[in-house]
mmCIF file of C-alpha atoms and ligand atoms in Angstrom:
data_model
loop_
_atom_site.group_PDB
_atom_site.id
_atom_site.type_symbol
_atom_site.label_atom_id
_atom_site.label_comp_id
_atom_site.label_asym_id
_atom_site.label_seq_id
_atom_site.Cartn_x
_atom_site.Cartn_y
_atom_site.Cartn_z
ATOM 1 C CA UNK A 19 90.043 104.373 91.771
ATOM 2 C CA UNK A 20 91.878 102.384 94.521
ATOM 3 C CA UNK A 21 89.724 99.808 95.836
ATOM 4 C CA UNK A 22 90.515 99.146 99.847
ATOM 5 C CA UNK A 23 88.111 96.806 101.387
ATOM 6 C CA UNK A 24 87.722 96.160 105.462
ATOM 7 C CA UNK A 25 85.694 93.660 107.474
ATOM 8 C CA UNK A 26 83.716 96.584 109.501
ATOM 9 C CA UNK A 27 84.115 99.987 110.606
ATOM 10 C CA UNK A 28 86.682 99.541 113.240
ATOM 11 C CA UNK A 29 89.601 98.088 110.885
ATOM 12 C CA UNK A 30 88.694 100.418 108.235
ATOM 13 C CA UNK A 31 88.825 103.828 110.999
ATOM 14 C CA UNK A 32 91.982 101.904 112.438
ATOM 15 C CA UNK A 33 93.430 101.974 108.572
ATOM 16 C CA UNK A 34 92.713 104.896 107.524
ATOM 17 C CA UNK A 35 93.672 106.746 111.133
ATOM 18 C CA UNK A 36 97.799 104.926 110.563
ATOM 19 C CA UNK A 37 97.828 106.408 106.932
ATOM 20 C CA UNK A 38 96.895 110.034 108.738
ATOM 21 C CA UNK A 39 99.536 109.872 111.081
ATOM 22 C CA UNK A 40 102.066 108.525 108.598
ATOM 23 C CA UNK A 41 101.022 111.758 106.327
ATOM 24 C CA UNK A 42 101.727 114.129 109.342
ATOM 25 C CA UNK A 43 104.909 112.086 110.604
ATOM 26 C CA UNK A 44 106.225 112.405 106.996
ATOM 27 C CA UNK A 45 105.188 116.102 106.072
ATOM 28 C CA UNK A 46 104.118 117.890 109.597
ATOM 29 C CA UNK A 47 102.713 120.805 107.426
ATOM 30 C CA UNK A 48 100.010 118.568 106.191
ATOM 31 C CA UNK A 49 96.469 120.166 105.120
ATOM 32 C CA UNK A 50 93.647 118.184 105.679
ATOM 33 C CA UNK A 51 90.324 118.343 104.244
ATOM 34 C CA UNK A 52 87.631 116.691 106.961
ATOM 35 C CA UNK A 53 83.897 115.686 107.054
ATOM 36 C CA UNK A 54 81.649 115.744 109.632
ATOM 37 C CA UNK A 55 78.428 112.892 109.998
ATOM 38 C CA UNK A 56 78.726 109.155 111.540
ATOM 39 C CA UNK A 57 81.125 107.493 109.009
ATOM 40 C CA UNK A 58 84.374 109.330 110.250
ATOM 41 C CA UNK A 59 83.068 109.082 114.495
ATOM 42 C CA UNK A 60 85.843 105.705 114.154
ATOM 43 C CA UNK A 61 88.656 107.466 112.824
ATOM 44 C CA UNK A 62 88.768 110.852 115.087
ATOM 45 C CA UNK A 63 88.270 108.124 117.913
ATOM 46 C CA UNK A 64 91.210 106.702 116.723
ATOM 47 C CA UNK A 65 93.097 109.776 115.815
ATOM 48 C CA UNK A 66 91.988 111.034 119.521
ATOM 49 C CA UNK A 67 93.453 107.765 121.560
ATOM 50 C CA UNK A 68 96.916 107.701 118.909
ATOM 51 C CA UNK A 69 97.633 110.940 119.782
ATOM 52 C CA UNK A 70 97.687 111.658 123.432
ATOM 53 C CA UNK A 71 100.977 112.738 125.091
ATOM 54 C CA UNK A 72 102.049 114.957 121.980
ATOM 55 C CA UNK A 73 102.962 111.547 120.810
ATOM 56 C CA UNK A 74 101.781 113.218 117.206
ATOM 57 C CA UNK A 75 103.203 116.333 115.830
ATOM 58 C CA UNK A 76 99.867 118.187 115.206
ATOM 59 C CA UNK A 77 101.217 121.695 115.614
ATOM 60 C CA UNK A 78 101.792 122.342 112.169
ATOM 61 C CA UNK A 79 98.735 120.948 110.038
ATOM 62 C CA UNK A 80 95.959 122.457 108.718
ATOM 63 C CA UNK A 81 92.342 121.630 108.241
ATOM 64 C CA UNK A 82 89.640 122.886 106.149
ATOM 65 C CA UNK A 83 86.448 121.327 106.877
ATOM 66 C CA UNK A 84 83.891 120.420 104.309
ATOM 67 C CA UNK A 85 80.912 122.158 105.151
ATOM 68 C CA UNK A 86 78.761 124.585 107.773
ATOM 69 C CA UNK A 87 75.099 125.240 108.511
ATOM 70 C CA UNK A 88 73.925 128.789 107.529
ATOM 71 C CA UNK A 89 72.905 130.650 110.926
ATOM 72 C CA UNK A 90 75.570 128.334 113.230
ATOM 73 C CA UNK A 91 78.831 129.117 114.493
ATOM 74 C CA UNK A 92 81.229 127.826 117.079
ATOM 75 C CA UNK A 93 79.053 128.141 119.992
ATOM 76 C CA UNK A 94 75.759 126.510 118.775
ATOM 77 C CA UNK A 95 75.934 123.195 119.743
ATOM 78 C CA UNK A 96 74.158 121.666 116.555
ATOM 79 C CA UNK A 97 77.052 122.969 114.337
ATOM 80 C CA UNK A 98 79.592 121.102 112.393
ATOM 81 C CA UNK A 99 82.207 123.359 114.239
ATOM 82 C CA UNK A 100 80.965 122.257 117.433
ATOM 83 C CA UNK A 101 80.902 118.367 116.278
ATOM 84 C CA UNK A 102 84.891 118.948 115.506
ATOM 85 C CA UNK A 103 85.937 120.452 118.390
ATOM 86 C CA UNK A 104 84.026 117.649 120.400
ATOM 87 C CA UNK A 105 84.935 114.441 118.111
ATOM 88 C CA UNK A 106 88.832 115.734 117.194
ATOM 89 C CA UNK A 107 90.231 119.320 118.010
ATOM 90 C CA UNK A 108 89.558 119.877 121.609
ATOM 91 C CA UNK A 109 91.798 116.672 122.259
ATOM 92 C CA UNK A 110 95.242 117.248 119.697
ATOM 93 C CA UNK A 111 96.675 119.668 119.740
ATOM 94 C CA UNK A 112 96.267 121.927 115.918
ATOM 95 C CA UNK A 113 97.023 125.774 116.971
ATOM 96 C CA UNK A 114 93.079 126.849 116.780
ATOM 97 C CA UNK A 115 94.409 129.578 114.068
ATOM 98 C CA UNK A 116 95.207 126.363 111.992
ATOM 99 C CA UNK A 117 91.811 124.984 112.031
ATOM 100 C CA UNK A 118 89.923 126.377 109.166
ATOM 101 C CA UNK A 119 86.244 126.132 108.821
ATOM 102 C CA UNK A 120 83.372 127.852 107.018
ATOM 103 C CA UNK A 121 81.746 130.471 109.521
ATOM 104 C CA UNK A 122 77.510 129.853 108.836
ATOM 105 C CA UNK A 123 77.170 133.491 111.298
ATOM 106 C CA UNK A 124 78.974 135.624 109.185
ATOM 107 C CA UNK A 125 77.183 138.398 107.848
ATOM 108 C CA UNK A 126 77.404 138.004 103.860
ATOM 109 C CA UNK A 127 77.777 133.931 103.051
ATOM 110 C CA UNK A 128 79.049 134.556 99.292
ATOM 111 C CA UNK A 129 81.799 136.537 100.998
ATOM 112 C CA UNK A 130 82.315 134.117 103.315
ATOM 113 C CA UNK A 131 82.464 131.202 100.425
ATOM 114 C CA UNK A 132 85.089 133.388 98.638
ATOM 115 C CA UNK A 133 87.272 133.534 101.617
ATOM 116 C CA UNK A 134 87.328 130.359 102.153
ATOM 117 C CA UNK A 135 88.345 129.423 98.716
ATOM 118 C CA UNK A 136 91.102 131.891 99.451
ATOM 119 C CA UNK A 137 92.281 130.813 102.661
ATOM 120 C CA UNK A 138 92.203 127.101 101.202
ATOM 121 C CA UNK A 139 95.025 128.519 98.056
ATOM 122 C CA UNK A 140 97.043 130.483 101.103
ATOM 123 C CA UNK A 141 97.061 126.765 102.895
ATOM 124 C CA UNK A 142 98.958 125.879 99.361
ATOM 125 C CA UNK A 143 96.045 123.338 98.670
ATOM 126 C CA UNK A 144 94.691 120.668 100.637
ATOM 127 C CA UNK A 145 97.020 117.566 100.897
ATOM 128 C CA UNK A 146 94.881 114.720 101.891
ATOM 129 C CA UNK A 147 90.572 115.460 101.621
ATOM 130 C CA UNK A 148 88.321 112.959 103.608
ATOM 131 C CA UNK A 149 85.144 112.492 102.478
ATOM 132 C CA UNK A 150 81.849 110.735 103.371
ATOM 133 C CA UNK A 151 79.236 110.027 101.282
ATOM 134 C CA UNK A 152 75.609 110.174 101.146
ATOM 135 C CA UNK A 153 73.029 107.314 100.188
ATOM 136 C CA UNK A 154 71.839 109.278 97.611
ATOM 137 C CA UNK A 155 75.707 109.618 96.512
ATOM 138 C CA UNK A 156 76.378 113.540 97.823
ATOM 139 C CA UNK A 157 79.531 114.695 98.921
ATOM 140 C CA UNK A 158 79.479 117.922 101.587
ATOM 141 C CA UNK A 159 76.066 119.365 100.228
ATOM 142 C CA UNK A 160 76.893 118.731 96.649
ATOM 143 C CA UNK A 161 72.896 117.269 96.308
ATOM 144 C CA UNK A 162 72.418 115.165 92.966
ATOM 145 C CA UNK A 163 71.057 118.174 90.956
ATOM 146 C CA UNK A 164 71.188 118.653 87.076
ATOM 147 C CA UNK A 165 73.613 121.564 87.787
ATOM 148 C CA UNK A 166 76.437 122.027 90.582
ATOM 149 C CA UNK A 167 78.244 125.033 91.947
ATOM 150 C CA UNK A 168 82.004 124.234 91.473
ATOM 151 C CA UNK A 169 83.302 125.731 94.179
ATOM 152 C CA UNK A 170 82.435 126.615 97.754
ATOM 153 C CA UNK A 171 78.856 128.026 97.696
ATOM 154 C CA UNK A 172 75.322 128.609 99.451
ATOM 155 C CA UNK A 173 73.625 125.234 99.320
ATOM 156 C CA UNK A 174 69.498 125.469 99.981
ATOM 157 C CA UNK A 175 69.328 121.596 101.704
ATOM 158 C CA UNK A 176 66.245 119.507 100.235
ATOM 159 C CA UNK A 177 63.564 118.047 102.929
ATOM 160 C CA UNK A 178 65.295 114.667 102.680
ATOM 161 C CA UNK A 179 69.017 116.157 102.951
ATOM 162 C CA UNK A 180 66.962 118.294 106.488
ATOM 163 C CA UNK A 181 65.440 115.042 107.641
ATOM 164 C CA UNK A 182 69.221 112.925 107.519
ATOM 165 C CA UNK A 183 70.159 115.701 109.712
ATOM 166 C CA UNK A 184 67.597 116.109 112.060
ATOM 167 C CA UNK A 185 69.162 114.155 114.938
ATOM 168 C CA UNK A 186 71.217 116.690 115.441
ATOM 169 C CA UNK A 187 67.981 118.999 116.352
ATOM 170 C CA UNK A 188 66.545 117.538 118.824
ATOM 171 C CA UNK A 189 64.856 115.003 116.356
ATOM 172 C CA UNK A 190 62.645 118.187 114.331
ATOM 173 C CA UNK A 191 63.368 118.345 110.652
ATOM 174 C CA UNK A 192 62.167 121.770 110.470
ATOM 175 C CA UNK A 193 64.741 123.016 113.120
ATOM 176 C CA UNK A 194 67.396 121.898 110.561
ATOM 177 C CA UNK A 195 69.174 124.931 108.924
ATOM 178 C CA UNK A 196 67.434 125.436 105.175
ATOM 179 C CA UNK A 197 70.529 126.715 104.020
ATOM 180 C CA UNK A 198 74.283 125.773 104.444
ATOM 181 C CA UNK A 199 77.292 126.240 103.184
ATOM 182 C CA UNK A 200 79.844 123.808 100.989
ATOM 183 C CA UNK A 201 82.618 122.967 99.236
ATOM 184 C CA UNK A 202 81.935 122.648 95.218
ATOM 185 C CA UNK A 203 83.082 119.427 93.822
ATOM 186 C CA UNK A 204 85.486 121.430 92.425
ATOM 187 C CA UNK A 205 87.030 121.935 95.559
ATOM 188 C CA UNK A 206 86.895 119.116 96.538
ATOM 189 C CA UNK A 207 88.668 117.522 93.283
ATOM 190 C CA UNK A 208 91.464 119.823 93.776
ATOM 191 C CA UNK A 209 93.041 118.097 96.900
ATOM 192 C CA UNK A 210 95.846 116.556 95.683
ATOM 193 C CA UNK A 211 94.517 112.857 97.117
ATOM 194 C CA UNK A 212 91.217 111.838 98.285
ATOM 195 C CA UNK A 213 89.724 109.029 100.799
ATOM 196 C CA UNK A 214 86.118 108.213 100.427
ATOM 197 C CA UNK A 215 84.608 106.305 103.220
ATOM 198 C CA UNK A 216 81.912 104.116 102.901
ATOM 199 C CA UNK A 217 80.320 102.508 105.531
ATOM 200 C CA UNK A 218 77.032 100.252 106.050
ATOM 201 C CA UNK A 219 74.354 98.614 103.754
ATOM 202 C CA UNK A 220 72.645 102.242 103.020
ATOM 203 C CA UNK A 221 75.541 103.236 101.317
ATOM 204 C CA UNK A 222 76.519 100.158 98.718
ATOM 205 C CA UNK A 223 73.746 101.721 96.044
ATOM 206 C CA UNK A 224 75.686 105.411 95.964
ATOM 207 C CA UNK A 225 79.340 103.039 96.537
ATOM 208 C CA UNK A 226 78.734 101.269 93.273
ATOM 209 C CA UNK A 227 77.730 104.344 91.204
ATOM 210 C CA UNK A 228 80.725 105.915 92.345
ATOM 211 C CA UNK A 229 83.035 103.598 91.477
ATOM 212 C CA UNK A 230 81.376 101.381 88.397
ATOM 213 C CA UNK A 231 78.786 104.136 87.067
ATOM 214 C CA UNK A 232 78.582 107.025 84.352
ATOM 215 C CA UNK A 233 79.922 110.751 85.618
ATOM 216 C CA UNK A 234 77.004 112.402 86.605
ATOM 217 C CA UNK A 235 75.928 115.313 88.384
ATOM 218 C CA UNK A 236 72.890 113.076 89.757
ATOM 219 C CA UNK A 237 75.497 111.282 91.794
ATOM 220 C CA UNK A 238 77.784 113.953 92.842
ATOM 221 C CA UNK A 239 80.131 111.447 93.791
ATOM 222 C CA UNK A 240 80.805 110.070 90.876
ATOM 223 C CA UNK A 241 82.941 113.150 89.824
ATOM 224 C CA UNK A 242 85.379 111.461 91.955
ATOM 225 C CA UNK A 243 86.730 109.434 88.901
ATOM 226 C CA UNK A 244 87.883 112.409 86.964
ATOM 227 C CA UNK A 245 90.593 112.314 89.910
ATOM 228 C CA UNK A 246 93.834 110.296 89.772
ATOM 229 C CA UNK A 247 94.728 109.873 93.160
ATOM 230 C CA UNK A 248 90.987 108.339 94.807
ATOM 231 C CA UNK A 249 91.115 105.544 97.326
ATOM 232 C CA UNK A 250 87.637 104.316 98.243
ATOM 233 C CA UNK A 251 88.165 102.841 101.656
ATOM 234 C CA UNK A 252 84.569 100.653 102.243
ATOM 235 C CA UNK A 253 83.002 97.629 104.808
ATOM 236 C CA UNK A 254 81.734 94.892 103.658
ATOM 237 C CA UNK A 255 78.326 95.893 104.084
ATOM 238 C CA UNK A 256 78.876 99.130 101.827
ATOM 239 C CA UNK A 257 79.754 97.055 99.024
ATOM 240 C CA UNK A 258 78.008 93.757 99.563
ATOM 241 C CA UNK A 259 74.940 95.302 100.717
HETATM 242 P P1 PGA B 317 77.004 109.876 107.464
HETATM 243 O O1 PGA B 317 76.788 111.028 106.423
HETATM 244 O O2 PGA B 317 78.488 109.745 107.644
HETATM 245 O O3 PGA B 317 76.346 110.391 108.701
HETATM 246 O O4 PGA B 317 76.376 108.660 106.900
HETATM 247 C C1 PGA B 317 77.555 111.014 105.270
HETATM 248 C C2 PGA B 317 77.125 112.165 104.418
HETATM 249 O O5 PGA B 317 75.910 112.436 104.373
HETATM 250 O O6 PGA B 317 77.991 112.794 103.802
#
C-alpha cells in the first residue's frame, strides 16, 4: 500500500481533488467509484470550486456510487443520492444518465444489486474507487462480520452502524433505514486503483489495521491489501491518533 500523509483535511481534499482532475484531463471517459459520509465533504468542495466554467471536461465520466439506503431514492432528502447531487453533481456537469447509483425504492433489491453489478461491467470497470472508512474499519456497509457478501448485496445495518448515521434523521437512530444496499468488497477490489481516505483521531485504530494488520473479514478494510494499486491518503490525526 502507498502511504500519502497530509497535515489536515484541507491539503489532503486539495491532493486528492488535482489527482481527479488529472485522471479526467488524461482519460475523459473516466469511471469513478464515490463514497458518501464526512471524510470526502473536502474533496467534492474542491472538485465543485475547480470546476466551474466547464473549466473540467466532466461530460464523459462515469460514477458508480458505493452504497444506498433500502426504502430511499432521489427525492428523499436523507438519501445518499440526495447527498451527491447536493455535495457534487448538481454543480459539474456529468450527463445525469452517466451518474450511476444503487436505487434503495426499487421494487426487488437482489434485482436491483444484480443490475448494478451489470451496469458497473457495461461502464468497462471502475477506473479510480474512493473510499472512506469506518472506525470500526468498514468500507460501504461491508460491517466486520465473520462472513461477507462479495459483491453488491442487501446489507441489514447493526444499531451502532444506525446510530453513526442518525444525523442524517433528524438525530433518531430508529428513523435510520435497517436495511441498505452495498458494494461487496469484491467490488470494490475490482477497480483497477483505489484511494482510501482517512481522516481524524477516530479513525487511526481501523487506519493501522488496514495497513499493518492480518486480512480479516473483522476489518473489512483490510482486504484492501490483496490489491496492488491502494494509496491510503490520511491526516495526521488518522495515523498519529
Ligand atoms: P465518515 O464515514 O466519512 O462520515 O467518517 C466513513 C464511513 O463510515 O465509511
Amino acid at each position: 500500500m502507498n502511504i500519502q500523509h497530509f497535515d489536515d483535511d484541507a491539503a489532503l481534499s486539495a491532493a486528492l481533488a488535482t489527482r481527479v482532475l488529472e485522471d479526467i484531463v488524461a482519460g475523459p471517459s473516466l469511471v469513478l467509484g464515490l463514497p458518501t459520509g464526512r471524510t470526502p465533504l473536502g474533496l467534492y468542495r474542491e472538485l465543485r470550486e475547480r470546476s466551474g466554467g466547464d473549466r473540467v471536461p466532466w461530460s464523459q465520466v462515469r460514477t458508480f456510487n458505493l452504497d444506498e439506503f433500502a426504502g430511499l431514492g432521489a427525492s428523499d432528502p436523507q438519501s445518499y443520492r440526495a447527498f451527491m447531487q447536493a455535495e457534487l453533481f448538481d454543480h459539474v456537469s456529468i450527463p445525469p444518465a452517466h451518474i450511476g447509483f444503487l436505487d434503495g425504492t426499487a421494487p426487488n433489491l437482489e434485482a436491483e444489486c444484480r443490475r448494478y453489478e451489470r451496469a458497473i461491467a457495461a461502464a468497462g470497470g471502475i477506473d479510480l474507487q474512493i473510499l472512506g472508512i469506518g472506525a470500526s474499519g468498514h468500507i460501504g456497509f461491508n460491517e466486520p462480520a465473520e462472513r461477507l457478501c462479495a459483491r453488491t448485496h442487501v446489507a441489514e445495518l447493526e444499531q451502532a452502524t444506525r446510530l453513526a448515521n442518525a444525523q442524517r434523521f433528524g438525530g433518531d437512530w430508529r428513523k435510520v433505514p435497517e436495511r441498505a444496499l452495498s458494494m461487496g468488497m469484491a467490488t470494490i477490489l475490482s477497480a483497477r486503483a483505489i484511494v482510501l481516505l482517512a481522516t481524524g483521531r477516530e479513525k487511526t485504530d481501523a487506519v493501522r489495521g488496514t495497513v499493518e494488520g492480518m486480512i480479516t473479514t473483522q476489518l473489512p478494510a483490510s482486504l484492501l491489501q490483496l490489491h496492488s494499486r491502494v494509496t491510503v491518503m490520511v491526516d495526521r490525526e488518522a495515523w498519529s491518533g
